[in-house]
Amino acid sequence: MLDPAALYRLETDPTRDDLHASTLIVALGGLIDAGMTQRLMIDHVLEVSDAEVIASFDIDQLLDYRGRRPAMTFSSDQLTSYDDPTLLLHRVTDEEGNAFFVLEGPEPDYQWERVVEAVRQLVRLLGVRLVVSAQGIPMAVPHTRPVGMTRYASDRSLIPENDPVFGTMQIPSSLENLLHLRLAESGTDTVGFAVHVPHYLAQVEFGDAAVAALEAIHGVTGLAIPIGDLAAQAGLHRAEIAKQIEENPEVTQVVAGLEQQYDTFMEGRERKSLLATEMAELPSADEIGAQLEQFLREETDEVEDEAVESDRHDEGPDFLR
């Protein structure tokens, strides 16, 4: 492997004590980001918080430009701008003055393991103890129901009360998920959120998913990131989605079918949960065994007492002995 440190350039002195922070939010796009969930969330975080770039990656070594060509602007008779791709590490401060980091940019096409090692070096250098990410995945769910998500972590204690929907399966890999795996292997805590986005909204902005993602990150990190503007944007998205669906009877029918499917599924999970609660209230096998032993002991003692009393009667009254 080539030197991972050669992939990035520090924009400030990393030995400064005031530069360190314990949390890193990673946003590298990946295979898919349904509803533009991650992009909406990260753009909002960087817009409403104080942020400075502290490290930049050599993107020329990492991107396949012909595979996904960056945009350029042509104006009348000349080229006026180029959407220069960047992979940057920001140091951000929340409303309460708490610092954290954001690593954001396009997912590298090449040298994944080297990029992971470079990030691991920065994690150690800057005192990061928790790495978090969130993105959208398309699901057969309606936008009219609460936004769900799949949670995963390097340690299950980081996501208490998690109720998984999926079992074991194989999924396409992404650099972001590889980063979770490799950092966990080296002892860094990681938590991820895959937000469930209605499949018919996968290619448009779905603010509700971004709000759910940011709330989930707040829940695990405690970071005080204002959410009002993002929630307002989500409200505009809902209104536009409702308008378009209302104008399309076929889509309305699809959404109604998804609502019925969702409600049936949730009802089944609730019944399962109630059954689990009822089963939890029943005594365990050991408790039943102990109670049975106690019952048999009491019955045996009672039988023995009755036998002794019977013997006394058989012997007759004391004055006939």
PDB file of C-alpha atoms in Angstrom:
ATOM      1  CA  MET A   1       0.000   0.000   0.000  1.00  0.00           C
ATOM      2  CA  LEU A   2       1.219   3.500  -0.830  1.00  0.00           C
ATOM      3  CA  ASP A   3       1.676   5.891   2.087  1.00  0.00           C
ATOM      4  CA  PRO A   4      -1.863   6.848   3.251  1.00  0.00           C
ATOM      5  CA  ALA A   5      -0.569  10.128   4.690  1.00  0.00           C
ATOM      6  CA  ALA A   6       0.274  11.274   1.176  1.00  0.00           C
ATOM      7  CA  LEU A   7      -3.433  11.257   0.320  1.00  0.00           C
ATOM      8  CA  TYR A   8      -4.334  14.236   2.507  1.00  0.00           C
ATOM      9  CA  ARG A   9      -2.969  17.660   3.402  1.00  0.00           C
ATOM     10  CA  LEU A  10      -3.470  19.258   6.801  1.00  0.00           C
ATOM     11  CA  GLU A  11      -4.626  22.854   6.579  1.00  0.00           C
ATOM     12  CA  THR A  12      -3.794  23.666  10.202  1.00  0.00           C
ATOM     13  CA  ASP A  13      -1.600  22.449  13.074  1.00  0.00           C
ATOM     14  CA  PRO A  14      -3.064  19.119  14.261  1.00  0.00           C
ATOM     15  CA  THR A  15      -1.177  19.260  17.582  1.00  0.00           C
ATOM     16  CA  ARG A  16      -3.364  22.102  18.872  1.00  0.00           C
ATOM     17  CA  ASP A  17      -5.353  20.895  21.871  1.00  0.00           C
ATOM     18  CA  ASP A  18      -8.340  23.005  20.873  1.00  0.00           C
ATOM     19  CA  LEU A  19      -8.470  21.236  17.497  1.00  0.00           C
ATOM     20  CA  HIS A  20      -9.437  17.846  18.919  1.00  0.00           C
ATOM     21  CA  ALA A  21     -13.030  16.524  19.035  1.00  0.00           C
ATOM     22  CA  SER A  22     -14.562  13.158  19.858  1.00  0.00           C
ATOM     23  CA  THR A  23     -17.124  12.784  17.034  1.00  0.00           C
ATOM     24  CA  LEU A  24     -16.752  12.448  13.265  1.00  0.00           C
ATOM     25  CA  ILE A  25     -19.728  12.488  10.891  1.00  0.00           C
ATOM     26  CA  VAL A  26     -18.926  10.821   7.568  1.00  0.00           C
ATOM     27  CA  ALA A  27     -20.789  11.659   4.352  1.00  0.00           C
ATOM     28  CA  LEU A  28     -19.257  10.018   1.299  1.00  0.00           C
ATOM     29  CA  GLY A  29     -22.353   9.323  -0.742  1.00  0.00           C
ATOM     30  CA  GLY A  30     -21.838   5.788  -1.931  1.00  0.00           C
ATOM     31  CA  LEU A  31     -23.939   3.332  -3.862  1.00  0.00           C
ATOM     32  CA  ILE A  32     -27.140   5.331  -3.379  1.00  0.00           C
ATOM     33  CA  ASP A  33     -28.483   8.111  -1.201  1.00  0.00           C
ATOM     34  CA  ALA A  34     -32.231   7.836  -1.648  1.00  0.00           C
ATOM     35  CA  GLY A  35     -34.157  11.052  -1.218  1.00  0.00           C
ATOM     36  CA  MET A  36     -30.805  12.887  -1.198  1.00  0.00           C
ATOM     37  CA  THR A  37     -30.974  12.280   2.545  1.00  0.00           C
ATOM     38  CA  GLN A  38     -27.289  12.562   3.330  1.00  0.00           C
ATOM     39  CA  ARG A  39     -26.668  15.521   1.044  1.00  0.00           C
ATOM     40  CA  LEU A  40     -29.587  17.525   2.487  1.00  0.00           C
ATOM     41  CA  MET A  41     -28.448  16.762   6.040  1.00  0.00           C
ATOM     42  CA  ILE A  42     -24.752  17.596   5.530  1.00  0.00           C
ATOM     43  CA  ASP A  43     -25.446  20.768   3.554  1.00  0.00           C
ATOM     44  CA  HIS A  44     -27.711  21.888   6.396  1.00  0.00           C
ATOM     45  CA  VAL A  45     -25.128  21.057   9.105  1.00  0.00           C
ATOM     46  CA  LEU A  46     -22.367  22.999   7.351  1.00  0.00           C
ATOM     47  CA  GLU A  47     -24.697  25.920   6.611  1.00  0.00           C
ATOM     48  CA  VAL A  48     -26.031  26.467  10.146  1.00  0.00           C
ATOM     49  CA  SER A  49     -22.778  25.790  12.026  1.00  0.00           C
ATOM     50  CA  ASP A  50     -19.367  27.415  12.217  1.00  0.00           C
ATOM     51  CA  ALA A  51     -17.016  25.283  10.124  1.00  0.00           C
ATOM     52  CA  GLU A  52     -13.424  25.385   8.934  1.00  0.00           C
ATOM     53  CA  VAL A  53     -11.554  23.012   6.625  1.00  0.00           C
ATOM     54  CA  ILE A  54      -8.698  21.344   8.469  1.00  0.00           C
ATOM     55  CA  ALA A  55      -7.696  18.685   5.913  1.00  0.00           C
ATOM     56  CA  SER A  56      -8.208  18.045   2.201  1.00  0.00           C
ATOM     57  CA  PHE A  57      -7.720  14.875   0.171  1.00  0.00           C
ATOM     58  CA  ASP A  58      -5.931  14.547  -3.171  1.00  0.00           C
ATOM     59  CA  ILE A  59      -9.096  13.802  -5.114  1.00  0.00           C
ATOM     60  CA  ASP A  60      -7.222  13.381  -8.414  1.00  0.00           C
ATOM     61  CA  GLN A  61      -5.857  10.062  -7.146  1.00  0.00           C
ATOM     62  CA  LEU A  62      -9.266   8.794  -6.118  1.00  0.00           C
ATOM     63  CA  LEU A  63     -11.913   9.655  -8.728  1.00  0.00           C
ATOM     64  CA  ASP A  64     -12.848   8.167 -12.084  1.00  0.00           C
ATOM     65  CA  TYR A  65     -13.647  11.431 -13.853  1.00  0.00           C
ATOM     66  CA  ARG A  66     -14.927   9.739 -16.998  1.00  0.00           C
ATOM     67  CA  GLY A  67     -17.226   7.505 -14.970  1.00  0.00           C
ATOM     68  CA  ARG A  68     -18.994  10.520 -13.411  1.00  0.00           C
ATOM     69  CA  ARG A  69     -17.955  13.703 -15.129  1.00  0.00           C
ATOM     70  CA  PRO A  70     -18.037  16.874 -12.993  1.00  0.00           C
ATOM     71  CA  ALA A  71     -20.328  19.602 -14.315  1.00  0.00           C
ATOM     72  CA  MET A  72     -19.061  22.653 -16.202  1.00  0.00           C
ATOM     73  CA  THR A  73     -20.957  25.822 -17.088  1.00  0.00           C
ATOM     74  CA  PHE A  74     -21.040  27.076 -20.670  1.00  0.00           C
ATOM     75  CA  SER A  75     -22.283  30.636 -21.030  1.00  0.00           C
ATOM     76  CA  SER A  76     -23.026  31.896 -24.564  1.00  0.00           C
ATOM     77  CA  ASP A  77     -19.568  31.641 -26.046  1.00  0.00           C
ATOM     78  CA  GLN A  78     -17.260  30.654 -23.207  1.00  0.00           C
ATOM     79  CA  LEU A  79     -16.754  28.202 -20.362  1.00  0.00           C
ATOM     80  CA  THR A  80     -17.269  30.052 -17.108  1.00  0.00           C
ATOM     81  CA  SER A  81     -16.998  27.543 -14.261  1.00  0.00           C
ATOM     82  CA  TYR A  82     -16.118  24.008 -13.244  1.00  0.00           C
ATOM     83  CA  ASP A  83     -17.687  22.065 -10.371  1.00  0.00           C
ATOM     84  CA  ASP A  84     -14.381  21.053  -8.824  1.00  0.00           C
ATOM     85  CA  PRO A  85     -14.874  17.849  -6.768  1.00  0.00           C
ATOM     86  CA  THR A  86     -13.431  17.974  -3.253  1.00  0.00           C
ATOM     87  CA  LEU A  87     -13.093  15.585  -0.332  1.00  0.00           C
ATOM     88  CA  LEU A  88     -12.737  17.697   2.815  1.00  0.00           C
ATOM     89  CA  LEU A  89     -12.511  17.298   6.568  1.00  0.00           C
ATOM     90  CA  HIS A  90     -14.265  20.132   8.403  1.00  0.00           C
ATOM     91  CA  ARG A  91     -14.076  21.072  12.063  1.00  0.00           C
ATOM     92  CA  VAL A  92     -17.552  22.218  13.079  1.00  0.00           C
ATOM     93  CA  THR A  93     -18.950  23.824  16.230  1.00  0.00           C
ATOM     94  CA  ASP A  94     -22.530  23.264  17.376  1.00  0.00           C
ATOM     95  CA  GLU A  95     -24.870  25.720  19.152  1.00  0.00           C
ATOM     96  CA  GLU A  96     -23.461  24.845  22.570  1.00  0.00           C
ATOM     97  CA  GLY A  97     -19.838  25.257  21.528  1.00  0.00           C
ATOM     98  CA  ASN A  98     -19.115  21.537  21.155  1.00  0.00           C
ATOM     99  CA  ALA A  99     -16.706  20.669  18.349  1.00  0.00           C
ATOM    100  CA  PHE A 100     -17.046  17.756  15.931  1.00  0.00           C
ATOM    101  CA  PHE A 101     -15.742  16.819  12.499  1.00  0.00           C
ATOM    102  CA  VAL A 102     -17.464  16.293   9.155  1.00  0.00           C
ATOM    103  CA  LEU A 103     -15.784  14.341   6.354  1.00  0.00           C
ATOM    104  CA  GLU A 104     -17.722  14.995   3.145  1.00  0.00           C
ATOM    105  CA  GLY A 105     -17.273  14.626  -0.572  1.00  0.00           C
ATOM    106  CA  PRO A 106     -17.747  12.148  -3.419  1.00  0.00           C
ATOM    107  CA  GLU A 107     -17.080   8.491  -2.686  1.00  0.00           C
ATOM    108  CA  PRO A 108     -13.619   7.608  -4.045  1.00  0.00           C
ATOM    109  CA  ASP A 109     -13.570   5.146  -6.941  1.00  0.00           C
ATOM    110  CA  TYR A 110     -10.045   3.917  -6.210  1.00  0.00           C
ATOM    111  CA  GLN A 111      -7.732   2.969  -3.324  1.00  0.00           C
ATOM    112  CA  TRP A 112     -10.437   2.249  -0.746  1.00  0.00           C
ATOM    113  CA  GLU A 113      -8.174   0.579   1.794  1.00  0.00           C
ATOM    114  CA  ARG A 114      -5.656   3.403   1.510  1.00  0.00           C
ATOM    115  CA  VAL A 115      -8.398   5.982   2.049  1.00  0.00           C
ATOM    116  CA  VAL A 116      -9.637   4.058   5.073  1.00  0.00           C
ATOM    117  CA  GLU A 117      -6.133   4.003   6.545  1.00  0.00           C
ATOM    118  CA  ALA A 118      -5.771   7.741   5.886  1.00  0.00           C
ATOM    119  CA  VAL A 119      -9.046   8.405   7.739  1.00  0.00           C
ATOM    120  CA  ARG A 120      -7.904   6.140  10.562  1.00  0.00           C
ATOM    121  CA  GLN A 121      -4.715   8.200  10.880  1.00  0.00           C
ATOM    122  CA  LEU A 122      -6.760  11.390  11.121  1.00  0.00           C
ATOM    123  CA  VAL A 123      -9.107   9.783  13.661  1.00  0.00           C
ATOM    124  CA  ARG A 124      -6.177   8.948  15.927  1.00  0.00           C
ATOM    125  CA  LEU A 125      -4.465  12.279  15.354  1.00  0.00           C
ATOM    126  CA  LEU A 126      -7.544  14.328  16.220  1.00  0.00           C
ATOM    127  CA  GLY A 127      -8.841  12.283  19.177  1.00  0.00           C
ATOM    128  CA  VAL A 128     -12.004  10.970  17.507  1.00  0.00           C
ATOM    129  CA  ARG A 129     -13.757   8.232  19.497  1.00  0.00           C
ATOM    130  CA  LEU A 130     -17.074   7.894  17.642  1.00  0.00           C
ATOM    131  CA  VAL A 131     -17.717   7.827  13.877  1.00  0.00           C
ATOM    132  CA  VAL A 132     -21.307   8.291  12.683  1.00  0.00           C
ATOM    133  CA  SER A 133     -23.009   8.291   9.283  1.00  0.00           C
ATOM    134  CA  ALA A 134     -26.516   8.364   7.816  1.00  0.00           C
ATOM    135  CA  GLN A 135     -27.914   7.990   4.323  1.00  0.00           C
ATOM    136  CA  GLY A 136     -31.155   7.071   2.579  1.00  0.00           C
ATOM    137  CA  ILE A 137     -32.052   3.675   1.156  1.00  0.00           C
ATOM    138  CA  PRO A 138     -35.128   3.033  -1.044  1.00  0.00           C
ATOM    139  CA  MET A 139     -37.848   0.942   0.590  1.00  0.00           C
ATOM    140  CA  ALA A 140     -41.416  -0.068  -0.221  1.00  0.00           C
ATOM    141  CA  VAL A 141     -42.869   2.309   2.377  1.00  0.00           C
ATOM    142  CA  PRO A 142     -45.332   5.216   2.088  1.00  0.00           C
ATOM    143  CA  HIS A 143     -44.287   8.816   2.729  1.00  0.00           C
ATOM    144  CA  THR A 144     -47.445   9.263   4.835  1.00  0.00           C
ATOM    145  CA  ARG A 145     -46.128   7.126   7.687  1.00  0.00           C
ATOM    146  CA  PRO A 146     -43.302   7.776  10.196  1.00  0.00           C
ATOM    147  CA  VAL A 147     -39.825   7.531   8.695  1.00  0.00           C
ATOM    148  CA  GLY A 148     -38.144   4.272   9.673  1.00  0.00           C
ATOM    149  CA  MET A 149     -34.490   3.349   9.646  1.00  0.00           C
ATOM    150  CA  THR A 150     -32.066   0.474   9.980  1.00  0.00           C
ATOM    151  CA  ARG A 151     -29.477   1.026  12.711  1.00  0.00           C
ATOM    152  CA  TYR A 152     -26.095  -0.670  12.924  1.00  0.00           C
ATOM    153  CA  ALA A 153     -23.067  -0.243  15.155  1.00  0.00           C
ATOM    154  CA  SER A 154     -19.680  -1.666  16.057  1.00  0.00           C
ATOM    155  CA  ASP A 155     -21.091  -2.382  19.536  1.00  0.00           C
ATOM    156  CA  ARG A 156     -24.783  -3.159  20.063  1.00  0.00           C
ATOM    157  CA  SER A 157     -24.735  -1.194  23.324  1.00  0.00           C
ATOM    158  CA  LEU A 158     -24.441   1.963  21.209  1.00  0.00           C
ATOM    159  CA  ILE A 159     -27.945   1.358  19.775  1.00  0.00           C
ATOM    160  CA  PRO A 160     -30.001   0.160  22.773  1.00  0.00           C
ATOM    161  CA  GLU A 161     -33.617  -0.824  22.193  1.00  0.00           C
ATOM    162  CA  ASN A 162     -32.854  -1.458  18.530  1.00  0.00           C
ATOM    163  CA  ASP A 163     -35.447  -3.708  16.889  1.00  0.00           C
ATOM    164  CA  PRO A 164     -33.936  -5.026  13.619  1.00  0.00           C
ATOM    165  CA  VAL A 165     -36.173  -5.560  10.623  1.00  0.00           C
ATOM    166  CA  PHE A 166     -33.647  -7.531   8.570  1.00  0.00           C
ATOM    167  CA  GLY A 167     -31.697 -10.676   9.318  1.00  0.00           C
ATOM    168  CA  THR A 168     -28.396 -11.675   7.704  1.00  0.00           C
ATOM    169  CA  MET A 169     -27.927 -10.701   4.060  1.00  0.00           C
ATOM    170  CA  GLN A 170     -25.301  -9.654   1.554  1.00  0.00           C
ATOM    171  CA  ILE A 171     -25.362  -6.048   0.331  1.00  0.00           C
ATOM    172  CA  PRO A 172     -23.269  -4.085  -2.182  1.00  0.00           C
ATOM    173  CA  SER A 173     -20.304  -2.508  -0.426  1.00  0.00           C
ATOM    174  CA  SER A 174     -19.498   1.173  -0.136  1.00  0.00           C
ATOM    175  CA  LEU A 175     -16.447   3.008   1.132  1.00  0.00           C
ATOM    176  CA  GLU A 176     -18.532   4.421   3.956  1.00  0.00           C
ATOM    177  CA  ASN A 177     -19.517   0.946   5.171  1.00  0.00           C
ATOM    178  CA  LEU A 178     -15.976  -0.352   4.721  1.00  0.00           C
ATOM    179  CA  LEU A 179     -14.852   2.527   6.911  1.00  0.00           C
ATOM    180  CA  HIS A 180     -17.318   1.395   9.598  1.00  0.00           C
ATOM    181  CA  LEU A 181     -15.960  -2.146   9.414  1.00  0.00           C
ATOM    182  CA  ARG A 182     -12.253  -1.276   9.458  1.00  0.00           C
ATOM    183  CA  LEU A 183     -12.517   1.351  12.199  1.00  0.00           C
ATOM    184  CA  ALA A 184     -14.479  -1.086  14.353  1.00  0.00           C
ATOM    185  CA  GLU A 185     -11.746  -3.683  13.837  1.00  0.00           C
ATOM    186  CA  SER A 186      -9.193  -1.200  15.176  1.00  0.00           C
ATOM    187  CA  GLY A 187     -11.275  -0.294  18.240  1.00  0.00           C
ATOM    188  CA  THR A 188     -13.114   2.872  17.208  1.00  0.00           C
ATOM    189  CA  ASP A 189     -16.847   3.014  17.933  1.00  0.00           C
ATOM    190  CA  THR A 190     -19.059   3.491  14.863  1.00  0.00           C
ATOM    191  CA  VAL A 191     -22.803   3.940  14.381  1.00  0.00           C
ATOM    192  CA  GLY A 192     -24.734   4.059  11.109  1.00  0.00           C
ATOM    193  CA  PHE A 193     -28.297   4.883  10.116  1.00  0.00           C
ATOM    194  CA  ALA A 194     -29.889   3.735   6.856  1.00  0.00           C
ATOM    195  CA  VAL A 195     -33.038   5.842   6.583  1.00  0.00           C
ATOM    196  CA  HIS A 196     -35.972   4.208   4.795  1.00  0.00           C
ATOM    197  CA  VAL A 197     -37.078   6.403   1.884  1.00  0.00           C
ATOM    198  CA  PRO A 198     -40.181   5.608  -0.219  1.00  0.00           C
ATOM    199  CA  HIS A 199     -38.865   4.068  -3.427  1.00  0.00           C
ATOM    200  CA  TYR A 200     -40.967   6.408  -5.555  1.00  0.00           C
ATOM    201  CA  LEU A 201     -39.110   9.363  -3.964  1.00  0.00           C
ATOM    202  CA  ALA A 202     -35.605   7.921  -4.247  1.00  0.00           C
ATOM    203  CA  GLN A 203     -34.530  10.359  -6.972  1.00  0.00           C
ATOM    204  CA  VAL A 204     -35.961  13.558  -5.443  1.00  0.00           C
ATOM    205  CA  GLU A 205     -35.321  15.533  -2.282  1.00  0.00           C
ATOM    206  CA  PHE A 206     -37.179  14.057   0.690  1.00  0.00           C
ATOM    207  CA  GLY A 207     -36.571  16.338   3.635  1.00  0.00           C
ATOM    208  CA  ASP A 208     -38.347  14.147   6.188  1.00  0.00           C
ATOM    209  CA  ALA A 209     -35.603  11.547   5.781  1.00  0.00           C
ATOM    210  CA  ALA A 210     -32.879  14.159   6.326  1.00  0.00           C
ATOM    211  CA  VAL A 211     -34.648  15.378   9.481  1.00  0.00           C
ATOM    212  CA  ALA A 212     -34.901  11.790  10.766  1.00  0.00           C
ATOM    213  CA  ALA A 213     -31.199  11.244  10.015  1.00  0.00           C
ATOM    214  CA  LEU A 214     -30.121  14.374  11.886  1.00  0.00           C
ATOM    215  CA  GLU A 215     -32.348  13.512  14.850  1.00  0.00           C
ATOM    216  CA  ALA A 216     -30.821  10.020  14.973  1.00  0.00           C
ATOM    217  CA  ILE A 217     -27.312  11.483  14.958  1.00  0.00           C
ATOM    218  CA  HIS A 218     -28.294  13.881  17.739  1.00  0.00           C
ATOM    219  CA  GLY A 219     -29.619  10.923  19.725  1.00  0.00           C
ATOM    220  CA  VAL A 220     -26.309   9.080  19.624  1.00  0.00           C
ATOM    221  CA  THR A 221     -23.929  12.074  19.853  1.00  0.00           C
ATOM    222  CA  GLY A 222     -25.841  14.733  21.775  1.00  0.00           C
ATOM    223  CA  LEU A 223     -24.694  17.408  19.306  1.00  0.00           C
ATOM    224  CA  ALA A 224     -26.848  20.536  19.381  1.00  0.00           C
ATOM    225  CA  ILE A 225     -27.437  21.195  15.688  1.00  0.00           C
ATOM    226  CA  PRO A 226     -30.456  23.425  14.946  1.00  0.00           C
ATOM    227  CA  ILE A 227     -33.010  21.619  12.848  1.00  0.00           C
ATOM    228  CA  GLY A 228     -35.658  24.284  12.214  1.00  0.00           C
ATOM    229  CA  ASP A 229     -34.656  25.267   8.669  1.00  0.00           C
ATOM    230  CA  LEU A 230     -34.334  21.637   7.618  1.00  0.00           C
ATOM    231  CA  ALA A 231     -37.757  20.819   9.075  1.00  0.00           C
ATOM    232  CA  ALA A 232     -39.262  23.783   7.215  1.00  0.00           C
ATOM    233  CA  GLN A 233     -37.689  22.550   3.989  1.00  0.00           C
ATOM    234  CA  ALA A 234     -39.134  19.099   4.664  1.00  0.00           C
ATOM    235  CA  GLY A 235     -42.579  20.670   5.030  1.00  0.00           C
ATOM    236  CA  LEU A 236     -42.259  22.238   1.583  1.00  0.00           C
ATOM    237  CA  HIS A 237     -41.233  18.861   0.174  1.00  0.00           C
ATOM    238  CA  ARG A 238     -44.284  17.194   1.732  1.00  0.00           C
ATOM    239  CA  ALA A 239     -46.610  19.777   0.239  1.00  0.00           C
ATOM    240  CA  GLU A 240     -45.114  19.358  -3.226  1.00  0.00           C
ATOM    241  CA  ILE A 241     -45.196  15.560  -2.981  1.00  0.00           C
ATOM    242  CA  ALA A 242     -48.846  15.603  -1.864  1.00  0.00           C
ATOM    243  CA  LYS A 243     -49.760  17.898  -4.757  1.00  0.00           C
ATOM    244  CA  GLN A 244     -48.089  15.722  -7.373  1.00  0.00           C
ATOM    245  CA  ILE A 245     -49.525  12.488  -5.984  1.00  0.00           C
ATOM    246  CA  GLU A 246     -53.017  13.980  -5.864  1.00  0.00           C
ATOM    247  CA  GLU A 247     -52.726  14.797  -9.556  1.00  0.00           C
ATOM    248  CA  ASN A 248     -51.762  11.212 -10.422  1.00  0.00           C
ATOM    249  CA  PRO A 249     -54.433   8.570  -9.642  1.00  0.00           C
ATOM    250  CA  GLU A 250     -52.057   5.688 -10.358  1.00  0.00           C
ATOM    251  CA  VAL A 251     -49.507   6.901  -7.832  1.00  0.00           C
ATOM    252  CA  THR A 252     -52.309   7.570  -5.337  1.00  0.00           C
ATOM    253  CA  GLN A 253     -53.336   3.929  -5.657  1.00  0.00           C
ATOM    254  CA  VAL A 254     -49.753   2.746  -5.167  1.00  0.00           C
ATOM    255  CA  VAL A 255     -49.377   4.866  -2.020  1.00  0.00           C
ATOM    256  CA  ALA A 256     -52.674   3.532  -0.646  1.00  0.00           C
ATOM    257  CA  GLY A 257     -51.447  -0.029  -1.196  1.00  0.00           C
ATOM    258  CA  LEU A 258     -48.167   0.751   0.574  1.00  0.00           C
ATOM    259  CA  GLU A 259     -50.063   2.304   3.488  1.00  0.00           C
ATOM    260  CA  GLN A 260     -52.121  -0.862   3.899  1.00  0.00           C
ATOM    261  CA  GLN A 261     -49.008  -3.028   3.648  1.00  0.00           C
ATOM    262  CA  TYR A 262     -47.159  -0.850   6.169  1.00  0.00           C
ATOM    263  CA  ASP A 263     -50.052  -0.844   8.658  1.00  0.00           C
ATOM    264  CA  THR A 264     -50.419  -4.620   8.422  1.00  0.00           C
ATOM    265  CA  PHE A 265     -46.694  -5.090   8.990  1.00  0.00           C
ATOM    266  CA  MET A 266     -46.625  -2.752  12.004  1.00  0.00           C
ATOM    267  CA  GLU A 267     -49.705  -4.433  13.475  1.00  0.00           C
ATOM    268  CA  GLY A 268     -47.965  -7.784  13.175  1.00  0.00           C
ATOM    269  CA  ARG A 269     -44.837  -6.430  14.895  1.00  0.00           C
ATOM    270  CA  GLU A 270     -46.983  -4.970  17.671  1.00  0.00           C
ATOM    271  CA  ARG A 271     -48.724  -8.306  18.229  1.00  0.00           C
ATOM    272  CA  LYS A 272     -45.336 -10.000  18.299  1.00  0.00           C
ATOM    273  CA  SER A 273     -44.122  -7.429  20.817  1.00  0.00           C
ATOM    274  CA  LEU A 274     -47.194  -7.961  23.009  1.00  0.00           C
ATOM    275  CA  LEU A 275     -46.708 -11.723  22.851  1.00  0.00           C
ATOM    276  CA  ALA A 276     -43.071 -11.293  23.807  1.00  0.00           C
ATOM    277  CA  THR A 277     -44.155  -9.154  26.781  1.00  0.00           C
ATOM    278  CA  GLU A 278     -46.690 -11.756  27.878  1.00  0.00           C
ATOM    279  CA  MET A 279     -44.115 -14.521  27.528  1.00  0.00           C
ATOM    280  CA  ALA A 280     -41.635 -12.468  29.542  1.00  0.00           C
ATOM    281  CA  GLU A 281     -44.172 -12.311  32.383  1.00  0.00           C
ATOM    282  CA  LEU A 282     -44.388 -16.121  32.556  1.00  0.00           C
ATOM    283  CA  PRO A 283     -42.061 -17.929  34.995  1.00  0.00           C
ATOM    284  CA  SER A 284     -38.910 -19.435  33.540  1.00  0.00           C
ATOM    285  CA  ALA A 285     -38.227 -23.174  33.393  1.00  0.00           C
ATOM    286  CA  ASP A 286     -36.001 -22.908  36.475  1.00  0.00           C
ATOM    287  CA  GLU A 287     -38.675 -21.025  38.377  1.00  0.00           C
ATOM    288  CA  ILE A 288     -41.317 -23.609  37.409  1.00  0.00           C
ATOM    289  CA  GLY A 289     -38.958 -26.403  38.485  1.00  0.00           C
ATOM    290  CA  ALA A 290     -38.305 -24.774  41.857  1.00  0.00           C
ATOM    291  CA  GLN A 291     -42.024 -24.248  42.437  1.00  0.00           C
ATOM    292  CA  LEU A 292     -42.722 -27.875  41.528  1.00  0.00           C
ATOM    293  CA  GLU A 293     -40.050 -29.111  43.928  1.00  0.00           C
ATOM    294  CA  GLN A 294     -41.524 -26.953  46.687  1.00  0.00           C
ATOM    295  CA  PHE A 295     -45.010 -28.274  45.932  1.00  0.00           C
ATOM    296  CA  LEU A 296     -43.821 -31.893  46.028  1.00  0.00           C
ATOM    297  CA  ARG A 297     -41.990 -31.294  49.301  1.00  0.00           C
ATOM    298  CA  GLU A 298     -45.119 -29.815  50.849  1.00  0.00           C
ATOM    299  CA  GLU A 299     -47.262 -32.679  49.540  1.00  0.00           C
ATOM    300  CA  THR A 300     -44.782 -35.278  50.852  1.00  0.00           C
ATOM    301  CA  ASP A 301     -44.686 -33.663  54.300  1.00  0.00           C
ATOM    302  CA  GLU A 302     -48.495 -33.574  54.382  1.00  0.00           C
ATOM    303  CA  VAL A 303     -48.728 -37.265  53.413  1.00  0.00           C
ATOM    304  CA  GLU A 304     -46.175 -38.219  56.090  1.00  0.00           C
ATOM    305  CA  ASP A 305     -48.093 -36.246  58.730  1.00  0.00           C
ATOM    306  CA  GLU A 306     -51.323 -37.990  57.751  1.00  0.00           C
ATOM    307  CA  ALA A 307     -49.598 -41.395  57.993  1.00  0.00           C
ATOM    308  CA  VAL A 308     -48.315 -40.689  61.499  1.00  0.00           C
ATOM    309  CA  GLU A 309     -51.756 -39.542  62.584  1.00  0.00           C
ATOM    310  CA  SER A 310     -53.264 -42.733  61.122  1.00  0.00           C
ATOM    311  CA  ASP A 311     -50.787 -44.897  63.030  1.00  0.00           C
ATOM    312  CA  ARG A 312     -51.835 -43.234  66.242  1.00  0.00           C
ATOM    313  CA  HIS A 313     -55.463 -44.026  65.601  1.00  0.00           C
ATOM    314  CA  ASP A 314     -54.593 -47.631  64.798  1.00  0.00           C
ATOM    315  CA  GLU A 315     -52.863 -48.018  68.132  1.00  0.00           C
ATOM    316  CA  GLY A 316     -56.107 -47.112  69.906  1.00  0.00           C
ATOM    317  CA  PRO A 317     -56.695 -44.884  72.914  1.00  0.00           C
ATOM    318  CA  ASP A 318     -53.868 -44.549  75.443  1.00  0.00           C
ATOM    319  CA  PHE A 319     -55.836 -46.319  78.326  1.00  0.00           C
ATOM    320  CA  LEU A 320     -56.072 -49.574  76.253  1.00  0.00           C
ATOM    321  CA  ARG A 321     -52.349 -49.939  75.756  1.00  0.00           C
TER     322      ARG A 321
END
